CSV table of C-alpha atoms in Angstrom, one decimal:
chain,number,residue,atom,x,y,z
A,1,MET,CA,-5.2,-188.4,-58.3
A,2,PRO,CA,-3.4,-188.4,-54.9
A,3,THR,CA,-6.1,-190.6,-53.3
A,4,ALA,CA,-6.2,-193.2,-56.2
A,5,ILE,CA,-4.6,-196.5,-55.8
A,6,ALA,CA,-2.3,-197.4,-58.6
A,7,ILE,CA,-3.3,-200.4,-60.6
A,8,THR,CA,-0.6,-202.9,-61.7
A,9,GLU,CA,-1.1,-205.1,-64.7
A,10,SER,CA,0.8,-208.2,-65.6
A,11,GLY,CA,3.5,-207.6,-68.1
A,12,LEU,CA,3.5,-203.8,-67.6
A,13,LEU,CA,6.3,-202.1,-65.6
A,14,VAL,CA,4.4,-198.9,-64.9
A,15,ALA,CA,1.3,-198.8,-62.8
A,16,ARG,CA,-1.7,-196.7,-63.9
A,17,GLY,CA,-4.3,-194.8,-62.1
A,18,GLU,CA,-7.2,-192.5,-62.5
A,19,VAL,CA,-6.5,-189.1,-64.2
A,20,ALA,CA,-8.5,-186.1,-62.9
A,21,ASN,CA,-6.9,-183.5,-65.1
A,22,ILE,CA,-3.7,-183.0,-67.1
A,23,GLU,CA,-1.6,-180.4,-65.5
A,24,ILE,CA,1.6,-180.9,-67.5
A,25,GLY,CA,1.6,-182.7,-70.9
A,26,ALA,CA,4.8,-183.4,-72.8
A,27,GLU,CA,5.2,-184.7,-76.3
A,28,THR,CA,8.5,-185.9,-77.7
A,29,LYS,CA,9.6,-186.8,-81.2
A,30,ILE,CA,12.9,-187.8,-82.7
A,31,LEU,CA,14.0,-187.0,-86.2
A,32,ALA,CA,16.9,-189.1,-87.2
A,33,LYS,CA,16.8,-189.6,-91.0
A,34,ALA,CA,14.6,-188.5,-93.9
A,35,MET,CA,13.5,-185.6,-91.7
A,36,ILE,CA,12.0,-183.4,-94.4
A,37,LYS,CA,10.0,-186.3,-95.8
A,38,GLN,CA,8.5,-186.8,-92.3
A,39,ILE,CA,8.3,-183.2,-91.1
A,40,ASP,CA,4.6,-182.6,-92.0
A,41,ARG,CA,3.5,-185.7,-90.1
A,42,VAL,CA,5.7,-184.9,-87.1
A,43,ILE,CA,4.4,-181.3,-86.9
A,44,GLY,CA,0.8,-182.6,-87.3
A,45,ASP,CA,1.4,-185.1,-84.5
A,46,LEU,CA,2.8,-182.4,-82.2
A,47,ILE,CA,-0.1,-180.1,-82.8
A,48,ARG,CA,-2.7,-182.8,-82.4
A,49,GLN,CA,-1.1,-183.8,-79.1
A,50,VAL,CA,-1.5,-180.3,-77.7
A,51,GLU,CA,-5.2,-180.4,-78.7
A,52,GLU,CA,-5.5,-183.7,-76.9
A,53,PHE,CA,-3.9,-182.3,-73.8
A,54,LYS,CA,-6.4,-179.4,-73.8
A,55,ARG,CA,-9.4,-181.5,-74.8
A,56,THR,CA,-10.6,-182.3,-71.3
A,57,GLY,CA,-10.5,-178.8,-70.1
A,58,GLY,CA,-8.3,-177.1,-67.6
A,59,SER,CA,-5.1,-175.3,-68.4
A,60,PRO,CA,-2.4,-177.8,-69.0
A,61,ILE,CA,1.2,-176.7,-69.4
A,62,CYS,CA,2.2,-178.1,-72.8
A,63,VAL,CA,5.8,-179.0,-73.5
A,64,GLY,CA,7.2,-180.1,-76.8
A,65,ILE,CA,10.7,-181.7,-77.1
A,66,VAL,CA,12.1,-182.8,-80.5
A,67,GLY,CA,15.4,-184.5,-81.0
A,68,VAL,CA,17.0,-183.5,-84.3
A,69,ASN,CA,19.9,-185.6,-85.6
A,70,CYS,CA,22.9,-183.7,-87.1
A,71,ALA,CA,25.1,-186.6,-87.9
A,72,THR,CA,27.2,-186.8,-91.1
A,73,ALA,CA,25.7,-190.2,-91.9
A,74,TYR,CA,22.9,-192.5,-90.7
A,75,THR,CA,21.8,-196.1,-91.4
A,76,SER,CA,18.3,-197.4,-90.9
A,77,TYR,CA,17.3,-201.0,-90.9
A,78,GLU,CA,14.4,-203.0,-92.3
A,79,GLY,CA,15.0,-206.6,-91.2
A,80,GLU,CA,18.4,-207.6,-92.5
A,81,ARG,CA,18.4,-204.8,-95.1
A,82,GLN,CA,20.4,-201.6,-94.4
A,83,TRP,CA,19.5,-198.2,-95.7
A,84,PRO,CA,22.5,-195.9,-95.3
A,85,THR,CA,22.3,-192.2,-96.3
A,86,ASP,CA,24.4,-191.3,-99.4
A,87,GLY,CA,24.1,-187.5,-99.3
A,88,LYS,CA,22.3,-187.5,-102.7
A,89,LYS,CA,19.0,-189.4,-103.0
A,90,HIS,CA,19.1,-190.2,-99.2
A,91,LYS,CA,20.3,-187.1,-97.6
A,92,HIS,CA,22.6,-187.2,-94.5
A,93,PRO,CA,20.9,-185.9,-91.3
A,94,MET,CA,23.2,-182.8,-91.2
A,95,GLN,CA,21.9,-181.8,-94.7
A,96,GLU,CA,18.3,-181.6,-93.4
A,97,ALA,CA,18.7,-180.7,-89.7
A,98,ALA,CA,18.6,-176.9,-90.1
A,99,GLU,CA,15.5,-176.9,-92.4
A,100,ALA,CA,13.7,-179.4,-90.1
A,101,GLU,CA,14.4,-177.2,-87.1
A,102,ARG,CA,13.3,-174.1,-89.0
A,103,ARG,CA,10.0,-175.7,-89.9
A,104,LEU,CA,9.4,-177.1,-86.4
A,105,ILE,CA,10.0,-173.7,-84.8
A,106,SER,CA,7.9,-171.8,-87.4
A,107,ARG,CA,4.9,-174.2,-87.4
A,108,ALA,CA,4.8,-176.0,-84.1
A,109,ALA,CA,6.7,-174.2,-81.4
A,110,ASP,CA,4.1,-171.5,-80.7
A,111,LYS,CA,1.4,-174.2,-80.0
A,112,PHE,CA,3.4,-175.2,-76.8
A,113,ASP,CA,4.1,-173.3,-73.6
A,114,GLU,CA,7.6,-174.6,-73.9
A,115,PHE,CA,9.4,-176.1,-76.9
A,116,GLN,CA,12.9,-177.3,-77.1
A,117,ILE,CA,15.0,-178.8,-79.9
A,118,LEU,CA,17.6,-181.3,-78.7
A,119,ARG,CA,20.4,-181.4,-81.3
A,120,PHE,CA,22.4,-184.7,-81.4
A,121,ARG,CA,24.6,-186.9,-83.5
A,122,ALA,CA,23.8,-190.6,-83.9
A,123,THR,CA,24.8,-192.8,-86.8
A,124,ASN,CA,22.8,-195.9,-85.8
A,125,VAL,CA,25.8,-198.0,-86.7
A,126,ALA,CA,27.8,-200.2,-84.3
A,127,PRO,CA,29.1,-199.3,-81.8
A,128,PHE,CA,26.2,-196.8,-81.9
A,129,PRO,CA,27.9,-193.6,-80.9
A,130,PHE,CA,25.8,-190.8,-79.6
A,131,GLU,CA,26.7,-187.2,-78.6
A,132,TRP,CA,24.9,-184.0,-78.0
A,133,MET,CA,25.9,-181.2,-80.4
A,134,ASP,CA,26.7,-178.9,-77.6
A,135,LEU,CA,26.2,-180.7,-74.2
A,136,GLU,CA,26.7,-177.5,-72.1
A,137,LYS,CA,24.2,-175.5,-74.1
A,138,THR,CA,21.7,-178.4,-74.2
A,139,SER,CA,22.0,-178.8,-70.5
A,140,LYS,CA,21.5,-175.1,-69.8
A,141,GLU,CA,18.5,-174.8,-72.2
A,142,TYR,CA,16.8,-177.9,-70.7
A,143,GLY,CA,17.5,-176.8,-67.2
A,144,ALA,CA,16.0,-173.4,-67.9
A,145,LEU,CA,12.9,-175.1,-69.5
A,146,LEU,CA,12.4,-177.1,-66.3
A,147,ILE,CA,12.6,-174.0,-64.2
A,148,ARG,CA,10.1,-172.1,-66.4
A,149,VAL,CA,7.7,-175.1,-66.3
A,150,SER,CA,8.1,-175.3,-62.5
A,151,ARG,CA,7.3,-171.6,-62.1
A,152,GLU,CA,4.4,-171.8,-64.5
A,153,TYR,CA,3.1,-174.8,-62.6
A,154,ASP,CA,3.1,-172.9,-59.3
A,155,ARG,CA,1.3,-170.0,-61.0
A,156,ARG,CA,-1.4,-172.1,-62.7
A,157,PHE,CA,-1.9,-174.7,-60.0
A,158,PRO,CA,-1.5,-172.9,-56.6
């Protein structure tokens, strides 16, 4: 609320304040490894978050953003133990990315006003390289999403 005074708490970097109504709600998820194994939970989380945004009334603009890893290999860690993908029992991200994206679009995207998949490559192995699959396309799609959200905001909240 514009008139509310932000409350700072020891140990937290972001101040908090009163919330009158959600106008824009964004939920993000990242799928890096074992995507198909997690896909039902991730889709459920996305849908439940939209319901939460709308729970208090109003007409929030709901935005979903999901990062999908398309790397040729990935390693996760549990303490000192490493869990690299092998392409067989533990599929490489690129082997699951297209199916994960298809399921996200078919089961979650229509619950949001705006939904974007961010395709990237990350191995999670030192020196921890990261790259967008297509930086120019990603930038254009994300920029267009921001413009559409801005226009919708002006329409819904004059």
